[in-house]
Amino acid sequence: MTRPTVLVFLDSPERTVEEVRPSVLELITLGRSLGRVDVVTLGAPSVAVLATLGTYGVDGVHQAVLPTSLPEDVYRVTPVLASVLATAASRLDADVLLVPSTFAGKEAAAVAAARLGAGLVVDASSLEWSAEGGPLRIAKRVFAGTWDTVSTVASDPAVVTVRANAVAAEPAAVASSPEVYALPVEAAAPTVTVVSRQLKERAAGRPALEEAAVVVAGGRGTNGDFGPVNDLADALGAAVGATRDAVFEGWFDRYIGQTGVTVAPRVYIGAGISGAPHHRGGMQASQVVVAVNNDPESPIFEISDFAVVGDLADVLPQAAEAIRAHKQGS
């Protein structure tokens, strides 16, 4: 029996792919449980990237070759990226197309699925084949993380965006030597015009908020002082987030919520956050929720696995100190 083909989008902010993001390694790990794994990329992978892909068992790397008439600044615009994904899935006769659950990834996956006439599931948490060669079963959380659902996609390919931290990235038992193949893509110039594009530098030593395994978030209870939040995040190697109110007050630049960033880390720590529905909708899929609030009636305690009633200005520095002492001791 022929093994199913799983195609993973190797996302990169630059034309030259210099690293494999953790969320992509998770997709490759997940893909290996479904079949053989190839990746598609917009940029040229470096030698180090190819070595990493080989460690994770990737068989082939398909680098998109777009028309020379197409300006490079539109390569990541949704219609162009969707053309790359749809062309790769068709050319490889892929059974599954896996895309990271970024804003750009979700949009491109939806357009690609429409062009392919394929089934689409966004923000999945797990995938598996049904027994005896049945359709793909895809699990995800809906209604702000309050319901778990399982969908089946009977069409080929199944287009799925998978939330970060859904699986633990693991190298393959046997490494591979992936070959790089050119993938000619026909794409028309989009009707939108890219005026400017600026990459925001990631804070040193911190993961991206969308992909972080540990997130420390601050809310209105910080009163604008994110020092304790940042200190604890530094001790944990965690990403920092905030509530919408904190961002609207000008205390931070990115918020977690239904209309903001959706996170699903292994550990989420909310400090000075009441737990409004808007915020809960963006973090309720977290595996372990820790809340620190001086109000014992705070709604966030209802969904917390571990709750601390206290002043975050006292609790967080003590936690950071204990974590650093533990790391030094071990």
Short mmCIF file of C-alpha atoms in Angstrom, two decimals:
data_model
loop_
_atom_site.label_atom_id
_atom_site.label_comp_id
_atom_site.label_asym_id
_atom_site.label_seq_id
_atom_site.Cartn_x
_atom_site.Cartn_y
_atom_site.Cartn_z
CA MET A 1 0.00 0.00 0.00
CA THR A 2 1.35 3.43 -0.97
CA ARG A 3 2.04 5.70 1.98
CA PRO A 4 0.00 8.92 2.03
CA THR A 5 1.88 12.07 1.08
CA VAL A 6 1.87 14.92 3.60
CA LEU A 7 2.96 18.37 2.44
CA VAL A 8 4.10 20.91 5.03
CA PHE A 9 4.49 24.63 4.37
CA LEU A 10 7.97 25.72 5.47
CA ASP A 11 7.14 29.26 6.53
CA SER A 12 9.87 31.90 6.68
CA PRO A 13 9.79 35.71 6.83
CA GLU A 14 12.78 35.98 4.47
CA ARG A 15 13.49 34.76 0.95
CA THR A 16 16.41 32.67 2.23
CA VAL A 17 15.22 30.14 4.80
CA GLU A 18 17.79 30.29 7.60
CA GLU A 19 15.88 28.42 10.31
CA VAL A 20 13.02 26.00 10.75
CA ARG A 21 10.49 27.48 13.13
CA PRO A 22 9.31 25.31 16.05
CA SER A 23 5.74 25.27 14.72
CA VAL A 24 6.99 23.79 11.42
CA LEU A 25 8.99 21.09 13.23
CA GLU A 26 5.76 20.21 15.06
CA LEU A 27 3.92 19.93 11.74
CA ILE A 28 6.63 17.68 10.31
CA THR A 29 6.48 15.47 13.41
CA LEU A 30 2.71 15.26 13.08
CA GLY A 31 3.00 14.61 9.36
CA ARG A 32 5.29 11.61 9.90
CA SER A 33 2.50 9.91 11.84
CA LEU A 34 0.31 10.23 8.73
CA GLY A 35 2.70 9.36 5.90
CA ARG A 36 5.81 10.51 4.05
CA VAL A 37 6.59 14.20 4.49
CA ASP A 38 7.68 16.78 1.92
CA VAL A 39 7.88 20.54 2.44
CA VAL A 40 7.13 23.48 0.17
CA THR A 41 8.91 26.79 0.58
CA LEU A 42 9.04 30.22 -1.01
CA GLY A 43 12.75 30.67 -0.34
CA ALA A 44 16.01 28.80 -0.75
CA PRO A 45 16.79 26.62 2.27
CA SER A 46 20.24 26.96 3.80
CA VAL A 47 22.54 23.98 4.38
CA ALA A 48 21.69 24.09 8.10
CA VAL A 49 17.97 24.04 7.31
CA LEU A 50 18.36 21.02 5.03
CA ALA A 51 20.26 19.24 7.78
CA THR A 52 17.47 19.99 10.27
CA LEU A 53 14.82 18.79 7.82
CA GLY A 54 16.78 15.59 7.32
CA THR A 55 16.96 15.05 11.07
CA TYR A 56 13.17 15.25 11.16
CA GLY A 57 12.73 12.80 8.29
CA VAL A 58 11.67 15.09 5.42
CA ASP A 59 11.94 13.40 2.00
CA GLY A 60 11.80 16.34 -0.39
CA VAL A 61 11.95 20.16 -0.43
CA HIS A 62 9.97 21.92 -3.17
CA GLN A 63 11.10 25.49 -3.72
CA ALA A 64 8.60 27.71 -5.52
CA VAL A 65 9.78 29.39 -8.71
CA LEU A 66 7.45 32.32 -9.36
CA PRO A 67 7.19 34.35 -12.58
CA THR A 68 10.01 36.89 -12.99
CA SER A 69 7.38 39.52 -13.78
CA LEU A 70 5.99 39.21 -10.27
CA PRO A 71 7.42 41.79 -7.82
CA GLU A 72 9.15 40.13 -4.90
CA ASP A 73 7.30 42.30 -2.38
CA VAL A 74 4.02 40.52 -3.21
CA TYR A 75 5.32 36.96 -2.73
CA ARG A 76 3.65 36.70 0.67
CA VAL A 77 0.34 38.29 -0.33
CA THR A 78 -2.50 35.79 0.16
CA PRO A 79 -3.36 35.05 -3.53
CA VAL A 80 0.29 34.39 -4.40
CA LEU A 81 0.97 32.24 -1.37
CA ALA A 82 -2.26 30.33 -2.02
CA SER A 83 -1.06 29.65 -5.59
CA VAL A 84 2.15 28.18 -4.21
CA LEU A 85 0.29 25.90 -1.79
CA ALA A 86 -2.32 24.79 -4.33
CA THR A 87 0.30 24.11 -7.04
CA ALA A 88 2.48 22.09 -4.68
CA ALA A 89 -0.45 20.03 -3.41
CA SER A 90 -1.60 19.28 -6.96
CA ARG A 91 1.87 18.53 -8.33
CA LEU A 92 2.68 16.10 -5.51
CA ASP A 93 -0.85 14.67 -5.42
CA ALA A 94 -0.70 15.32 -1.66
CA ASP A 95 -3.20 13.66 0.64
CA VAL A 96 -2.74 16.26 3.40
CA LEU A 97 -1.52 19.86 3.34
CA LEU A 98 -0.39 21.18 6.75
CA VAL A 99 0.07 24.92 7.33
CA PRO A 100 1.05 26.80 10.52
CA SER A 101 -1.88 28.64 12.13
CA THR A 102 -0.59 32.16 11.54
CA PHE A 103 -2.84 34.90 10.17
CA ALA A 104 -1.16 34.65 6.76
CA GLY A 105 -1.16 30.85 6.89
CA LYS A 106 -4.88 30.62 7.63
CA GLU A 107 -5.83 33.02 4.84
CA ALA A 108 -3.63 31.30 2.26
CA ALA A 109 -4.80 27.83 3.33
CA ALA A 110 -8.45 28.87 2.94
CA VAL A 111 -7.91 30.26 -0.55
CA ALA A 112 -5.83 27.25 -1.57
CA ALA A 113 -8.53 24.87 -0.30
CA ALA A 114 -11.17 26.73 -2.33
CA ARG A 115 -9.07 26.46 -5.48
CA LEU A 116 -8.42 22.75 -4.87
CA GLY A 117 -12.03 21.98 -3.95
CA ALA A 118 -10.62 20.54 -0.73
CA GLY A 119 -11.87 20.26 2.82
CA LEU A 120 -10.44 22.81 5.26
CA VAL A 121 -10.02 22.71 9.05
CA VAL A 122 -8.42 25.66 10.88
CA ASP A 123 -6.61 25.54 14.24
CA ALA A 124 -6.58 21.75 14.53
CA SER A 125 -5.08 20.06 17.59
CA SER A 126 -4.59 16.51 16.29
CA LEU A 127 -4.96 14.41 13.13
CA GLU A 128 -5.20 10.68 12.50
CA TRP A 129 -6.41 8.33 9.80
CA SER A 130 -9.63 6.47 10.48
CA ALA A 131 -9.36 2.70 10.83
CA GLU A 132 -8.99 0.56 7.70
CA GLY A 133 -8.05 3.36 5.35
CA GLY A 134 -10.95 5.62 6.21
CA PRO A 135 -10.98 9.42 5.99
CA LEU A 136 -8.78 11.77 8.00
CA ARG A 137 -10.09 12.58 11.48
CA ILE A 138 -9.22 16.08 12.71
CA ALA A 139 -9.74 17.29 16.28
CA LYS A 140 -10.04 20.94 17.30
CA ARG A 141 -11.47 23.15 20.02
CA VAL A 142 -14.32 25.53 19.25
CA PHE A 143 -16.49 28.13 21.00
CA ALA A 144 -13.54 29.78 22.78
CA GLY A 145 -12.07 26.47 23.85
CA THR A 146 -15.20 25.14 25.55
CA TRP A 147 -15.99 22.29 23.13
CA ASP A 148 -13.82 19.58 21.57
CA THR A 149 -14.91 18.47 18.10
CA VAL A 150 -13.77 15.85 15.60
CA SER A 151 -14.29 16.35 11.87
CA THR A 152 -13.60 14.01 8.97
CA VAL A 153 -12.32 15.16 5.59
CA ALA A 154 -13.08 12.68 2.84
CA SER A 155 -11.65 14.71 -0.06
CA ASP A 156 -8.03 14.86 -1.24
CA PRO A 157 -6.21 16.81 -0.15
CA ALA A 158 -7.27 17.75 3.36
CA VAL A 159 -6.03 21.28 4.05
CA VAL A 160 -5.36 21.81 7.75
CA THR A 161 -3.81 24.60 9.80
CA VAL A 162 -2.49 23.27 13.10
CA ARG A 163 -2.12 25.40 16.20
CA ALA A 164 1.31 25.66 17.79
CA ASN A 165 2.17 23.28 20.66
CA ALA A 166 -0.44 20.76 19.54
CA VAL A 167 2.32 18.13 19.41
CA ALA A 168 5.88 17.92 20.71
CA ALA A 169 8.47 18.14 17.94
CA GLU A 170 10.63 15.02 17.79
CA PRO A 171 13.41 14.01 15.35
CA ALA A 172 12.79 10.98 13.17
CA ALA A 173 14.09 7.59 14.26
CA VAL A 174 16.02 7.43 10.96
CA ALA A 175 17.34 10.63 9.39
CA SER A 176 16.82 11.38 5.70
CA SER A 177 18.70 13.29 2.99
CA PRO A 178 16.09 15.61 1.46
CA GLU A 179 16.52 16.68 -2.14
CA VAL A 180 15.59 20.19 -3.32
CA TYR A 181 13.28 20.40 -6.35
CA ALA A 182 12.19 23.43 -8.34
CA LEU A 183 8.43 24.02 -8.28
CA PRO A 184 7.28 26.30 -11.13
CA VAL A 185 4.23 28.27 -10.01
CA GLU A 186 1.91 30.32 -12.22
CA ALA A 187 0.64 33.29 -10.24
CA ALA A 188 -0.89 36.52 -11.46
CA ALA A 189 0.03 39.81 -9.88
CA PRO A 190 -2.45 40.54 -7.06
CA THR A 191 -4.70 43.58 -7.24
CA VAL A 192 -3.35 44.89 -3.94
CA THR A 193 -0.21 47.02 -3.75
CA VAL A 194 2.33 46.43 -0.99
CA VAL A 195 3.32 49.88 0.20
CA SER A 196 5.86 48.74 2.78
CA ARG A 197 6.81 45.67 4.77
CA GLN A 198 8.87 45.74 7.94
CA LEU A 199 9.96 42.74 9.98
CA LYS A 200 9.74 43.20 13.72
CA GLU A 201 12.79 41.89 15.53
CA ARG A 202 12.01 39.17 18.05
CA ALA A 203 13.04 39.93 21.63
CA ALA A 204 16.35 38.21 22.38
CA GLY A 205 15.89 34.95 24.22
CA ARG A 206 12.11 34.94 23.78
CA PRO A 207 9.99 32.80 21.45
CA ALA A 208 7.29 34.20 19.21
CA LEU A 209 4.02 34.70 21.10
CA GLU A 210 1.99 32.50 18.71
CA GLU A 211 4.42 29.57 19.03
CA ALA A 212 5.62 29.82 22.63
CA ALA A 213 5.35 26.76 24.87
CA VAL A 214 5.13 29.08 27.89
CA VAL A 215 3.35 32.45 27.92
CA VAL A 216 3.25 35.05 30.69
CA ALA A 217 0.51 37.66 30.16
CA GLY A 218 -0.29 40.85 32.02
CA GLY A 219 -3.58 42.67 32.33
CA ARG A 220 -5.10 45.77 33.85
CA GLY A 221 -3.93 44.61 37.29
CA THR A 222 -0.33 45.45 36.34
CA ASN A 223 -1.27 49.14 36.38
CA GLY A 224 1.09 49.58 33.46
CA ASP A 225 4.12 48.04 35.16
CA PHE A 226 5.10 44.98 33.10
CA GLY A 227 8.42 44.66 34.94
CA PRO A 228 7.35 41.63 37.05
CA VAL A 229 5.75 40.02 33.98
CA ASN A 230 8.92 40.44 31.92
CA ASP A 231 11.09 39.24 34.81
CA LEU A 232 9.13 36.00 35.17
CA ALA A 233 9.12 35.50 31.40
CA ASP A 234 12.90 35.92 31.32
CA ALA A 235 13.30 33.33 34.06
CA LEU A 236 11.10 30.86 32.17
CA GLY A 237 12.28 31.65 28.64
CA ALA A 238 8.65 32.49 27.90
CA ALA A 239 6.84 34.86 25.55
CA VAL A 240 5.04 37.92 26.92
CA GLY A 241 1.48 38.87 26.06
CA ALA A 242 -1.24 41.15 27.37
CA THR A 243 -4.97 41.71 27.46
CA ARG A 244 -6.74 44.04 25.06
CA ASP A 245 -7.29 46.62 27.79
CA ALA A 246 -3.58 46.69 28.60
CA VAL A 247 -2.72 47.27 24.95
CA PHE A 248 -5.36 49.97 24.54
CA GLU A 249 -3.86 51.71 27.57
CA GLY A 250 -0.51 51.74 25.74
CA TRP A 251 1.23 49.41 28.18
CA PHE A 252 2.04 46.69 25.65
CA ASP A 253 1.88 46.16 21.90
CA ARG A 254 0.13 42.79 21.34
CA TYR A 255 -2.91 41.35 23.00
CA ILE A 256 -4.28 37.84 23.41
CA GLY A 257 -7.97 37.44 22.64
CA GLN A 258 -10.67 36.60 20.14
CA THR A 259 -9.71 39.53 17.90
CA GLY A 260 -6.01 39.41 18.74
CA VAL A 261 -3.46 36.63 19.01
CA THR A 262 -4.71 33.14 19.82
CA VAL A 263 -2.28 31.10 21.90
CA ALA A 264 -2.31 27.49 23.09
CA PRO A 265 0.88 27.07 25.11
CA ARG A 266 1.72 24.18 27.38
CA VAL A 267 1.75 26.66 30.27
CA TYR A 268 -0.11 29.98 30.38
CA ILE A 269 0.41 32.37 33.31
CA GLY A 270 -2.04 35.26 33.60
CA ALA A 271 -1.11 38.06 36.00
CA GLY A 272 -3.60 40.76 36.95
CA ILE A 273 -6.09 39.43 34.41
CA SER A 274 -9.75 39.16 35.33
CA GLY A 275 -10.63 36.65 32.62
CA ALA A 276 -13.06 38.52 30.38
CA PRO A 277 -14.67 36.36 27.63
CA HIS A 278 -12.69 38.17 24.93
CA HIS A 279 -9.37 37.22 26.51
CA ARG A 280 -10.42 33.71 27.45
CA GLY A 281 -11.33 33.05 23.85
CA GLY A 282 -7.69 33.58 22.90
CA MET A 283 -6.02 31.40 25.55
CA GLN A 284 -8.51 28.84 26.84
CA ALA A 285 -6.95 26.05 24.76
CA SER A 286 -3.79 26.28 26.91
CA GLN A 287 -2.82 22.96 28.46
CA VAL A 288 -2.11 24.35 31.96
CA VAL A 289 -3.49 27.70 33.14
CA VAL A 290 -1.96 29.53 36.11
CA ALA A 291 -3.62 32.72 37.34
CA VAL A 292 -2.40 35.37 39.77
CA ASN A 293 -4.96 37.91 40.94
CA ASN A 294 -5.69 39.72 44.18
CA ASP A 295 -9.45 39.24 43.68
CA PRO A 296 -10.51 35.76 44.88
CA GLU A 297 -13.72 36.10 42.80
CA SER A 298 -11.87 36.71 39.54
CA PRO A 299 -13.53 34.80 36.65
CA ILE A 300 -10.19 33.54 35.36
CA PHE A 301 -9.94 31.29 38.43
CA GLU A 302 -12.86 29.28 37.03
CA ILE A 303 -10.67 27.94 34.22
CA SER A 304 -7.36 27.86 36.10
CA ASP A 305 -5.49 24.69 36.99
CA PHE A 306 -3.51 26.60 39.61
CA ALA A 307 -4.69 29.86 41.20
CA VAL A 308 -2.77 32.29 43.39
CA VAL A 309 -4.67 34.98 45.28
CA GLY A 310 -2.17 37.76 45.81
CA ASP A 311 -0.50 40.88 44.50
CA LEU A 312 1.34 40.11 41.27
CA ALA A 313 4.06 42.59 42.26
CA ASP A 314 4.86 40.26 45.18
CA VAL A 315 4.07 36.86 43.65
CA LEU A 316 5.83 37.10 40.28
CA PRO A 317 9.26 38.21 41.57
CA GLN A 318 9.21 35.41 44.14
CA ALA A 319 8.31 32.90 41.44
CA ALA A 320 11.08 34.19 39.16
CA GLU A 321 13.62 33.98 41.99
CA ALA A 322 12.58 30.42 42.83
CA ILE A 323 12.80 29.35 39.18
CA ARG A 324 16.28 30.81 38.78
CA ALA A 325 17.42 29.14 42.01
CA HIS A 326 16.04 25.82 40.77
CA LYS A 327 17.85 26.17 37.43
CA GLN A 328 21.13 26.98 39.16
CA GLY A 329 20.72 24.04 41.52
CA SER A 330 20.13 21.59 38.70
#
